[in-house]
Coordinates of N, CA and C in Angstrom, one line a residue:
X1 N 40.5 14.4 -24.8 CA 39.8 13.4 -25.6 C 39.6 12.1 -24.7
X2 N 40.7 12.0 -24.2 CA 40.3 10.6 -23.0 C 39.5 10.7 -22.4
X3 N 39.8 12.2 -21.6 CA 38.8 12.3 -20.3 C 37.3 12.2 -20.9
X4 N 36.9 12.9 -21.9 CA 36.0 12.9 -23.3 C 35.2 10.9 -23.2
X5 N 36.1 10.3 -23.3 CA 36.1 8.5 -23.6 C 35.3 8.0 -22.2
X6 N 35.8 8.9 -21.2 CA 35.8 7.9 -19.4 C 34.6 8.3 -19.3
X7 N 34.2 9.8 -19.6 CA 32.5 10.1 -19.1 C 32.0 9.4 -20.4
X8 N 31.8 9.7 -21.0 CA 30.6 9.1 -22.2 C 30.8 7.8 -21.9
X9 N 31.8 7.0 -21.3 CA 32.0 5.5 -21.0 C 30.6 5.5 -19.9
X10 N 31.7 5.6 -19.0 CA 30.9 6.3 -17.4 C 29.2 6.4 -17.6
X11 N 28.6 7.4 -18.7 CA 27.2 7.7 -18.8 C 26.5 6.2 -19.1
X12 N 27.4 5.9 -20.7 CA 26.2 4.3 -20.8 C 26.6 3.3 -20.0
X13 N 27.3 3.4 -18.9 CA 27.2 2.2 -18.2 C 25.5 2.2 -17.1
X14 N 26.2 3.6 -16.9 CA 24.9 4.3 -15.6 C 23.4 4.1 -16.6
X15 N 23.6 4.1 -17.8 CA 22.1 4.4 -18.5 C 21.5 2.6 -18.3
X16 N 22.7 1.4 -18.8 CA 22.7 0.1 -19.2 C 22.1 -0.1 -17.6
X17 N 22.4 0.5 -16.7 CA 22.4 0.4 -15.0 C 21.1 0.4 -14.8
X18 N 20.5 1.6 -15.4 CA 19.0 1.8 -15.2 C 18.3 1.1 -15.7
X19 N 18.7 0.6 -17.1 CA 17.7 0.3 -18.0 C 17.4 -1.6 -17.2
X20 N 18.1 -1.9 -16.8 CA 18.5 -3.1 -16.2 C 17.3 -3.0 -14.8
X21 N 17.2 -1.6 -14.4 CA 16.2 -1.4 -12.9 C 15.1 -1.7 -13.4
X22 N 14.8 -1.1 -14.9 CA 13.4 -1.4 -15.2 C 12.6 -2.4 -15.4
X23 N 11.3 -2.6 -15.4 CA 11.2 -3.9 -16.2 C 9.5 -3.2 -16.5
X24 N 8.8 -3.9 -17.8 CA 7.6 -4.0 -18.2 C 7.2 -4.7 -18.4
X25 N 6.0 -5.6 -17.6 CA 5.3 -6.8 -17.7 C 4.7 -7.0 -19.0
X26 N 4.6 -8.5 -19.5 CA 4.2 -8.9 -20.7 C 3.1 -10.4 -19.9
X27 N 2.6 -11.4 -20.8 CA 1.7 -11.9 -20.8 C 2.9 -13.2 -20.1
X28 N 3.7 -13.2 -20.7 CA 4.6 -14.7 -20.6 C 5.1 -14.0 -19.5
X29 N 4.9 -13.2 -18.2 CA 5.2 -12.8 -17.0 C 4.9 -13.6 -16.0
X30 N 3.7 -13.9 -15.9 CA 2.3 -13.8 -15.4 C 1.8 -15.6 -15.6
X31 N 0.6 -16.6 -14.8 CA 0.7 -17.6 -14.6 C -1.1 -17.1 -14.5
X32 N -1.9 -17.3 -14.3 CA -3.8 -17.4 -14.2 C -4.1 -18.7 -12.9
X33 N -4.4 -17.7 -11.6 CA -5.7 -19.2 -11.0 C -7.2 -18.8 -11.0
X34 N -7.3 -19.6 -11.0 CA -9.2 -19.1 -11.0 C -9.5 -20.2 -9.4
X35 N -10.7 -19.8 -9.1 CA -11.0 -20.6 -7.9 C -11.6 -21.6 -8.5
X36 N -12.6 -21.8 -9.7 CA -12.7 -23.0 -10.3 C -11.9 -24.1 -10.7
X37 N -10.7 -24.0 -10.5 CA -9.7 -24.8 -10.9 C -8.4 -24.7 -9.9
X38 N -7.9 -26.3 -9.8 CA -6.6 -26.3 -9.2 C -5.7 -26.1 -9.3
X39 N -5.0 -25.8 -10.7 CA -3.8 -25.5 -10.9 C -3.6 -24.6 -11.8
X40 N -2.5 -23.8 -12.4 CA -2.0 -22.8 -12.7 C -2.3 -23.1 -14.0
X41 N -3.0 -21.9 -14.8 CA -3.2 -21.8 -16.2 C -2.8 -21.2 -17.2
X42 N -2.5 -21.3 -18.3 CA -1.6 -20.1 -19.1 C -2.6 -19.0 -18.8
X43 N -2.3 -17.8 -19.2 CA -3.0 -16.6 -19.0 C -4.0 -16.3 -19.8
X44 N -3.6 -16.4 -21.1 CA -4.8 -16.3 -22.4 C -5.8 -17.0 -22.6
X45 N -5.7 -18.3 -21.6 CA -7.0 -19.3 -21.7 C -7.8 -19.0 -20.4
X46 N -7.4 -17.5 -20.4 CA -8.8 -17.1 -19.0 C -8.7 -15.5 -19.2
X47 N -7.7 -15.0 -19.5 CA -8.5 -13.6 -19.6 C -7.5 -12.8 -20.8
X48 N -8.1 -11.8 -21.2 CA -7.7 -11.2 -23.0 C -6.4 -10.0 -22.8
X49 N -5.3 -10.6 -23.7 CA -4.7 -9.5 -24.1 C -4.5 -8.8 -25.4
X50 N -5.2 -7.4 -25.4 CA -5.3 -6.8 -26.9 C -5.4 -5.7 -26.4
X51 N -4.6 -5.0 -27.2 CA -4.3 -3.1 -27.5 C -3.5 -2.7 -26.1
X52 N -2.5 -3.8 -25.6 CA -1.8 -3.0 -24.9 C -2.0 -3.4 -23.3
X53 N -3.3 -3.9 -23.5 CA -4.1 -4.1 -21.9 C -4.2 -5.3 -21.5
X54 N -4.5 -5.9 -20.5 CA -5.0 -7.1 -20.1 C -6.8 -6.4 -19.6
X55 N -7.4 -7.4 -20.0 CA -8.9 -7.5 -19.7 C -9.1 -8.2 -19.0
X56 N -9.8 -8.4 -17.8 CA -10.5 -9.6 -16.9 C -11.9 -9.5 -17.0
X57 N -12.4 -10.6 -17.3 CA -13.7 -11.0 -16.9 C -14.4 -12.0 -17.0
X58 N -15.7 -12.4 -16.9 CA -15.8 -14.2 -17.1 C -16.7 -14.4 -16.0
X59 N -17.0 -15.5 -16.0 CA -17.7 -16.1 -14.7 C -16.7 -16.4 -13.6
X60 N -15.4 -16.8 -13.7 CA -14.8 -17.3 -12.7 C -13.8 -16.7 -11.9
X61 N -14.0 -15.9 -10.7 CA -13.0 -15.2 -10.1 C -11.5 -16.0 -10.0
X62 N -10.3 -14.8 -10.1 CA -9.4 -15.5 -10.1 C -8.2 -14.5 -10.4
X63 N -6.9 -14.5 -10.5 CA -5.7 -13.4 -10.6 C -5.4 -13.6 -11.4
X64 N -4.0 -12.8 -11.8 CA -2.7 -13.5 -12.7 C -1.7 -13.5 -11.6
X65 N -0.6 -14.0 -11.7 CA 0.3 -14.0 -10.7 C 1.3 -13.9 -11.4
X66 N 2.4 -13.1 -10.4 CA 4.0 -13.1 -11.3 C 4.6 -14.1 -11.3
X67 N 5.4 -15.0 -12.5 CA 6.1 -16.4 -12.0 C 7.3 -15.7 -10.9
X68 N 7.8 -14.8 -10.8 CA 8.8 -14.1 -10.3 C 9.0 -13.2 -8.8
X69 N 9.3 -13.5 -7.9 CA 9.2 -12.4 -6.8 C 10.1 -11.3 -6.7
X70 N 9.3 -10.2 -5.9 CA 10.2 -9.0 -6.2 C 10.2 -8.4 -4.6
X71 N 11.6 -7.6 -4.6 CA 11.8 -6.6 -3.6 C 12.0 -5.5 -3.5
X72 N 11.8 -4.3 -2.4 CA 12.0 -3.0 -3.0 C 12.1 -2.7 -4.3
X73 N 10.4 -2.3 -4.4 CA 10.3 -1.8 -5.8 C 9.3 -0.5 -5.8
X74 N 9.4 0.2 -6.9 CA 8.1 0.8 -7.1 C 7.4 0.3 -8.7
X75 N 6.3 -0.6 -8.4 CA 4.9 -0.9 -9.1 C 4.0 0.4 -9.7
X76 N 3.9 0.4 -11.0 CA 2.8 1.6 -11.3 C 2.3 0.7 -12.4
X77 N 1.4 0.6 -12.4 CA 0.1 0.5 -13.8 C -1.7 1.4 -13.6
X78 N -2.1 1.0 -14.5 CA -3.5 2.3 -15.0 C -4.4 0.6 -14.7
X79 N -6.0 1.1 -14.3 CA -7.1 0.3 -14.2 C -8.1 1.4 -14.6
X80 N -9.2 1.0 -15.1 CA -10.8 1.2 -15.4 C -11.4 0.1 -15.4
X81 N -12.2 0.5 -14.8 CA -13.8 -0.4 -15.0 C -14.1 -0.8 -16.7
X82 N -14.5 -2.0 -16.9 CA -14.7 -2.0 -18.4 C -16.5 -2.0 -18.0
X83 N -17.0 -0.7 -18.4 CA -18.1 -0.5 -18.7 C -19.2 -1.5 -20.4
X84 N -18.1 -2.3 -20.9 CA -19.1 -2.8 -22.0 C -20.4 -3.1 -21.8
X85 N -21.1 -3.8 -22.1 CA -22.4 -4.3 -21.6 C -22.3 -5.9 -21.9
X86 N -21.5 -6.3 -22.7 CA -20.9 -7.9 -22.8 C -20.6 -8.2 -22.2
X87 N -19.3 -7.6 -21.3 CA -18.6 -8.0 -20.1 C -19.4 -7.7 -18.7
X88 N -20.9 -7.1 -18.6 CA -20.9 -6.8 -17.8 C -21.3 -7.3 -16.7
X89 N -20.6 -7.1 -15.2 CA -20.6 -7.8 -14.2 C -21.8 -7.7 -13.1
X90 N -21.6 -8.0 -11.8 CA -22.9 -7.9 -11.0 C -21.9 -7.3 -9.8
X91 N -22.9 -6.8 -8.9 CA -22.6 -6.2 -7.7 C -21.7 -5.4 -7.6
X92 N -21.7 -5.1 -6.5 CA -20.1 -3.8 -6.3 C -18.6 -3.7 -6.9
X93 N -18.3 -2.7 -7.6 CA -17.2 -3.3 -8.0 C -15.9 -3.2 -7.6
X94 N -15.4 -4.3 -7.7 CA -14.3 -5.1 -6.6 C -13.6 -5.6 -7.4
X95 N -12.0 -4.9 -6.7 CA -10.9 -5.7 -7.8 C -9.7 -5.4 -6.5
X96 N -8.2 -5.4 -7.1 CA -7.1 -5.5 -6.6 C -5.7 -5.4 -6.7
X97 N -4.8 -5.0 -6.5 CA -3.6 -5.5 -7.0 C -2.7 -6.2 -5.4
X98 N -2.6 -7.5 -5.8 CA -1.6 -7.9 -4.3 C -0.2 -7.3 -4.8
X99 N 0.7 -7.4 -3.5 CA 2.3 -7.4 -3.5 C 2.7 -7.6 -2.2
X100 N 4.2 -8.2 -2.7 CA 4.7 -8.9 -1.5 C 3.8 -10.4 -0.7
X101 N 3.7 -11.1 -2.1 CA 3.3 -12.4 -1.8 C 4.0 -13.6 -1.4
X102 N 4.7 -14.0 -0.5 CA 5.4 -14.9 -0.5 C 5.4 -16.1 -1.3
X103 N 7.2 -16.5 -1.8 CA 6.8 -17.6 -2.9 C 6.2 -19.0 -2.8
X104 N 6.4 -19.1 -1.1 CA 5.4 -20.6 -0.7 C 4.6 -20.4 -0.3
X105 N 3.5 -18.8 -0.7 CA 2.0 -19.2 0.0 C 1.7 -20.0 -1.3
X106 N 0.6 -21.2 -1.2 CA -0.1 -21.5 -2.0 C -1.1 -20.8 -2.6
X107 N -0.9 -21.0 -3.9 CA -2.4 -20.7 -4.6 C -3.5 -20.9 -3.8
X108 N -4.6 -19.6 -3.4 CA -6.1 -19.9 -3.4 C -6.0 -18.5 -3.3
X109 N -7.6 -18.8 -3.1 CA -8.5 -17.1 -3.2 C -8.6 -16.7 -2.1
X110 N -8.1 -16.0 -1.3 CA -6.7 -15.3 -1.9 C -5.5 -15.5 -1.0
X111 N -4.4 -15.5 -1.5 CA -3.0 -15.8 -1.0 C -2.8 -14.6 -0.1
X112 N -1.8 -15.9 0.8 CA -0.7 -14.2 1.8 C -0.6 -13.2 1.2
X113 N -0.7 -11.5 1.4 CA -0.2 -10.7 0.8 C -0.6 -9.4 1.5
X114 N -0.2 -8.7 0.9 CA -0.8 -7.3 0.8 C -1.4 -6.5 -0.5
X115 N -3.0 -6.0 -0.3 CA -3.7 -5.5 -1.7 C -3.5 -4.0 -1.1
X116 N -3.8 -3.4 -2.5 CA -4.2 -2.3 -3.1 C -5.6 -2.3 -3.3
X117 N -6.2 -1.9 -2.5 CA -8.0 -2.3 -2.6 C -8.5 -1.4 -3.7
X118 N -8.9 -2.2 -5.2 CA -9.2 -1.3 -6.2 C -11.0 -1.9 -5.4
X119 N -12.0 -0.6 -5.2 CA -12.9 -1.0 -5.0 C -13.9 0.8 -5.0
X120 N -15.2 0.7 -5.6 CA -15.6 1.9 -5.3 C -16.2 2.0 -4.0
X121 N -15.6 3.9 -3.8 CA -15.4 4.5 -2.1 C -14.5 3.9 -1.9
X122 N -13.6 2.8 -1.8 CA -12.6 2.6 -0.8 C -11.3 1.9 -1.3
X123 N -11.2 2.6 -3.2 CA -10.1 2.6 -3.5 C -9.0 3.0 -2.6
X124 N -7.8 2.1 -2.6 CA -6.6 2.3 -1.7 C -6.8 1.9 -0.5
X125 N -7.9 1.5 -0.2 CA -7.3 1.1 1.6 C -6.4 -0.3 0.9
X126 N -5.9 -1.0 2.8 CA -4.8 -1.5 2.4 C -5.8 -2.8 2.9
X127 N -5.2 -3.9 2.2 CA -6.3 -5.3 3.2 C -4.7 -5.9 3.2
X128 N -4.8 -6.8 4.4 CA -3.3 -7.4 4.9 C -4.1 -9.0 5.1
X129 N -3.6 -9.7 4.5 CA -4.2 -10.8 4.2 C -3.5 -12.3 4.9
X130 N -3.7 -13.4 5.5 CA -3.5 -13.9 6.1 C -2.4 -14.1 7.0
X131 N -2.9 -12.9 8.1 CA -2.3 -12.7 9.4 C -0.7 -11.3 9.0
X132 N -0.4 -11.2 7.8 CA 0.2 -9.9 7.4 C 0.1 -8.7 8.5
X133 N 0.9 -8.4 9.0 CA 0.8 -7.1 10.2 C 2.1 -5.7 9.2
X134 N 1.4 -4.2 9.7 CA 2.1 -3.9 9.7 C 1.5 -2.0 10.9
X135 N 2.4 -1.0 10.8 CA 2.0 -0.4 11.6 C 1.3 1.0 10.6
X136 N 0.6 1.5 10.9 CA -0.4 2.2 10.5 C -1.0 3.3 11.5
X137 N -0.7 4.3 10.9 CA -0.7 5.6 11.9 C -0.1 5.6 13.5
X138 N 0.7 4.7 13.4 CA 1.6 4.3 14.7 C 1.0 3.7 15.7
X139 N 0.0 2.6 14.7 CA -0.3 1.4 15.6 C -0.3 0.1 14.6
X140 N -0.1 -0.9 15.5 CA 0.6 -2.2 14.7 C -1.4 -2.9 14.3
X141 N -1.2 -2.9 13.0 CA -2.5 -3.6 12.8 C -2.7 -4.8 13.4
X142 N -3.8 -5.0 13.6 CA -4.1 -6.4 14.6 C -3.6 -7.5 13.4
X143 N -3.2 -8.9 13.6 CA -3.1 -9.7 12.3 C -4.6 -10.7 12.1
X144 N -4.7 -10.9 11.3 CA -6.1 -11.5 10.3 C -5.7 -12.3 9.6
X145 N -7.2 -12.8 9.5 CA -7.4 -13.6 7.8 C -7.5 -12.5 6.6
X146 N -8.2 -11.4 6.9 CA -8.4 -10.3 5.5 C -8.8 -8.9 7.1
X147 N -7.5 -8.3 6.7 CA -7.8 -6.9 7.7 C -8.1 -5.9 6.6
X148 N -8.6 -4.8 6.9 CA -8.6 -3.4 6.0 C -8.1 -2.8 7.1
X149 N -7.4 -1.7 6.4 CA -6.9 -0.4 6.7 C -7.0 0.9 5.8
X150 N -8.3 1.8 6.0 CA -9.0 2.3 5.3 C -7.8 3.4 4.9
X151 N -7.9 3.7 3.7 CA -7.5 4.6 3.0 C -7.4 6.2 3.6
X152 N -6.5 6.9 3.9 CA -6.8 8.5 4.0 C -7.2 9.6 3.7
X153 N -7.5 9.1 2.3 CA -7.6 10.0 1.7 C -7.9 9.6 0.1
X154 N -8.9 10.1 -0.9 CA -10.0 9.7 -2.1 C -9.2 11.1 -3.4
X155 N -9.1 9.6 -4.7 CA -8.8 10.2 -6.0 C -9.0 9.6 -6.8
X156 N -10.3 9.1 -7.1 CA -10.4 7.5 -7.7 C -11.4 8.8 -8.9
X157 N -11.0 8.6 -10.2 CA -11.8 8.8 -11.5 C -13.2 8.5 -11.6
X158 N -13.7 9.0 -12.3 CA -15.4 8.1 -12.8 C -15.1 7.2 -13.1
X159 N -16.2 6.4 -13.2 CA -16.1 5.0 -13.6 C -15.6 5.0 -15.2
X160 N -14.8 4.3 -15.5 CA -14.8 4.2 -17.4 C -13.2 5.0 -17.6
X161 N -13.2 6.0 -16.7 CA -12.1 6.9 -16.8 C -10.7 6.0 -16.3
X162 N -9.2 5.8 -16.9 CA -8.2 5.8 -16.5 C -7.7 6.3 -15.1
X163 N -8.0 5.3 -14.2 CA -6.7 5.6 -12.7 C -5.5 4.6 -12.8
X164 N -4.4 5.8 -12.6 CA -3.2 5.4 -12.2 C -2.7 4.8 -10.8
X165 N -2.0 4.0 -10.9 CA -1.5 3.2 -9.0 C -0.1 3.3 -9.4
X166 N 0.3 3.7 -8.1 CA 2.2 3.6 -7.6 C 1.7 3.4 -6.4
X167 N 2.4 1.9 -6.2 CA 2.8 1.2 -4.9 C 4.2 1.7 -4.8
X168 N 5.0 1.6 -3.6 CA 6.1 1.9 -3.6 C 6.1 0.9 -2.1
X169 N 7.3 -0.2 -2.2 CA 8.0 -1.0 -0.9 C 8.9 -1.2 -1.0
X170 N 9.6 -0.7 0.6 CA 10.7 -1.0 0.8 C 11.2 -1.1 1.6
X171 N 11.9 -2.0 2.3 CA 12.5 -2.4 3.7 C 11.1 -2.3 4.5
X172 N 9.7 -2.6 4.2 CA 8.9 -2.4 5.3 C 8.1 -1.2 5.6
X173 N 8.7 -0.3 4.5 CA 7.7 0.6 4.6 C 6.3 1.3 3.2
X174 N 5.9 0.8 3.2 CA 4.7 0.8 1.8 C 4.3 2.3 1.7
X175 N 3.9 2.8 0.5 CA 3.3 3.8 0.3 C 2.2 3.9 -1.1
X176 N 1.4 3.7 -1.0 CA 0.2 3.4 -2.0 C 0.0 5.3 -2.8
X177 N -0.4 5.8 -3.7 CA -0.4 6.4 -4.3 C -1.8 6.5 -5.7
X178 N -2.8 7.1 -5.6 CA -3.9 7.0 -6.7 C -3.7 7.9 -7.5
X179 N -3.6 7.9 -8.7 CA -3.5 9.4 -9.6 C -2.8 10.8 -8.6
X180 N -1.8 10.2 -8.2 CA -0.7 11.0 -8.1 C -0.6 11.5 -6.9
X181 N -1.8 10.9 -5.9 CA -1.9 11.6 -4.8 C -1.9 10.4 -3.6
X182 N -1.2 10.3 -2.6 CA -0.8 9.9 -1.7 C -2.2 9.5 -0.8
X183 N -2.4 8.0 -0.9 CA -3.5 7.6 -0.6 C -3.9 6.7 1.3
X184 N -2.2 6.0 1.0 CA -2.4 5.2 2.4 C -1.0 5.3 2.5
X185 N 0.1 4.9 3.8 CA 1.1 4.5 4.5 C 1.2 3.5 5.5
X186 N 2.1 3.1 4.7 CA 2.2 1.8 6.4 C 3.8 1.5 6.7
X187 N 4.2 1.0 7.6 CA 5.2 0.8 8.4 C 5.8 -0.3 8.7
X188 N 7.0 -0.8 9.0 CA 7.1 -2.5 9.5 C 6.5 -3.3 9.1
X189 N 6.1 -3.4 7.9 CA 5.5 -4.5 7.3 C 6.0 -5.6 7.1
X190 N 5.2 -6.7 8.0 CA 5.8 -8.4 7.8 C 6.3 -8.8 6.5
X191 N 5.4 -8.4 6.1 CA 6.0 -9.1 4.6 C 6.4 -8.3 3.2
X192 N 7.7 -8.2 3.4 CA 8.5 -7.4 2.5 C 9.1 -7.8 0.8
X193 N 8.5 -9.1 0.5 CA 9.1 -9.4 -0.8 C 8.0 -10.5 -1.4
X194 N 8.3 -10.4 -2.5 CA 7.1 -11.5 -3.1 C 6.7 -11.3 -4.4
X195 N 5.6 -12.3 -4.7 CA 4.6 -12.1 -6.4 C 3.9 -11.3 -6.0
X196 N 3.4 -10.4 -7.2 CA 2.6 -9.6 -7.8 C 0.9 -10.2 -8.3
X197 N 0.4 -10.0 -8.1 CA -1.0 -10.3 -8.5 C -2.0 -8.8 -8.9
X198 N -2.9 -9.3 -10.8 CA -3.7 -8.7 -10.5 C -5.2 -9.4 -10.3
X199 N -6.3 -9.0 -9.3 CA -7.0 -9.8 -9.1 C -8.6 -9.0 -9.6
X200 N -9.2 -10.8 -9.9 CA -10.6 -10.2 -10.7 C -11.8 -11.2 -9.7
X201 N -12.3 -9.9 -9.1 CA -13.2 -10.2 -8.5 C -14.6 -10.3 -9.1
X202 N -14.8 -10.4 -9.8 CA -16.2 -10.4 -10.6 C -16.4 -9.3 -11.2
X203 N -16.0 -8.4 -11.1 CA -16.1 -6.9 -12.0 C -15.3 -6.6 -12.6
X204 N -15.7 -6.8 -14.1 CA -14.6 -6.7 -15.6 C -14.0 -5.2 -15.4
X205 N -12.8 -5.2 -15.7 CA -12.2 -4.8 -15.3 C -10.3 -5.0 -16.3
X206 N -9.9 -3.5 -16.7 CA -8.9 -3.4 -17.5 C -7.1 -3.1 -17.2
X207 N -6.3 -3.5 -16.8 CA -5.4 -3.0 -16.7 C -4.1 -2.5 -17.5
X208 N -3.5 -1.7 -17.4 CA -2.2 -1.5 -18.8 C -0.9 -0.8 -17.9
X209 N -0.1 -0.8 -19.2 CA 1.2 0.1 -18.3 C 1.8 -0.4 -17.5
X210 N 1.7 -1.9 -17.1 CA 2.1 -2.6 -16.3 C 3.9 -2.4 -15.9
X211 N 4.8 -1.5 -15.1 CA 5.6 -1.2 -14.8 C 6.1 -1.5 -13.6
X212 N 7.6 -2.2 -13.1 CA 8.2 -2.1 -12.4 C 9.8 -1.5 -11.7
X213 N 10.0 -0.9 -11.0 CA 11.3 -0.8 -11.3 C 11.7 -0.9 -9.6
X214 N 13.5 -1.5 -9.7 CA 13.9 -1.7 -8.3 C 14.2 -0.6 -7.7
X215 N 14.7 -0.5 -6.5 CA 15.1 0.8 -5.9 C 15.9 0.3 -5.3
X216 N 16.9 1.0 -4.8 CA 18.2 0.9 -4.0 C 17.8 1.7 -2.7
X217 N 17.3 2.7 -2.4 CA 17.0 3.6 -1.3 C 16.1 4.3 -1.4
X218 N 15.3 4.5 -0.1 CA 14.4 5.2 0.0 C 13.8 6.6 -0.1
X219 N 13.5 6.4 -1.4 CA 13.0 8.4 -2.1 C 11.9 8.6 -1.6
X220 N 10.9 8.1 -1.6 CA 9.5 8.5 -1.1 C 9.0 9.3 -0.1

């Protein structure tokens, strides 16, 4: 009966363990810049949350940001294009998820980081964003203002349709993932910890499922 007491002890501590790795973003996460404006805005007084999702759209490009920075993690949420005709945008469409923002880059369009290039044809390449290096098929990316590092490989949905993203970083090594299939890799990456951003480049655009969780070692 004791030994009975130590494991079922033992199990919910390991469950309280995990549940503590998890986390799922909510609206009070998250902080709004738009490039029309200088300073940080609540979230709801620039773009919509209802049924689950965050909506972006509007005249004014701009992200949400995490108040919070993170390390070795793996990131997964769902994006589609919002096809309405109310929301509807102009030009190519162009969106993003940063990670690994450092907490003293300043606000602007756009901060230190590293994206997830949500964009049609070249979902998943990697853009390494002011002067960010890392290595990439076993060469060190040159450093920039906004580099790409094109994607390897294409799984991006129709437009309107649900695509899934898992970022996965850790100690420096990134691994991007689109609907389940292994999109880009990189290596020694300068910049290993930071805010989260999702960004709205002019094309409305939906996100949900917004999930994080930490990792201790590297599975991937």
């Amino acid at each position: 009966m004791f030994k009975n007491i130590i494991v079922a002890f033992s199990i919910l501590i390991l469950l309280n363990s995990c549940a503590v790795q998890q986390k799922s973003f909510s609206k009070k996460d998250w902080y709004a810049f738009t490039k029309a404006n200088t300073k940080r805005i609540e979230p709801i007084k620039v773009y919509e949350f209802t049924d689950g999702m965050v909506r972006m759209y509007g005249a004014n490009i701009g992200y949400l940001m995490t108040k919070k920075s993170y390390k070795n993690f793996e990131l997964s949420l769902d994006f589609r294009w919002n096809l309405d005709e109310k929301y509807k945008g102009t030009g190519k469409k162009n969106s993003g998820v940063m990670y690994n923002i450092p907490v003293d880059s300043p606000d602007n369009i756009w901060p230190k980081g590293i994206q997830f290039q949500i964009k049609e044809n070249t979902t998943g390449d990697f853009i390494f964003l002011d002067n960010v290096t890392a290595v990439v098929n076993g060469k060190l990316v040159e450093a920039g203002a906004s580099v790409t590092s094109p994607k390897f490989s294409s799984n991006e949905k129709p437009y309107g349709e649900w695509n899934s993203i898992t970022i996965i970083s850790y100690k420096g090594k990134i691994t991007q993932y689109l609907n389940g299939k292994l999109v880009n890799e990189c290596f020694e990456a300068s910049s290993t910890e930071g805010k989260i951003s999702l960004n709205y480049e002019g094309t409305p655009i939906d996100f949900r499922n917004i999930h994080l969780k930490n990792i201790s070692k590297e599975y991937n």
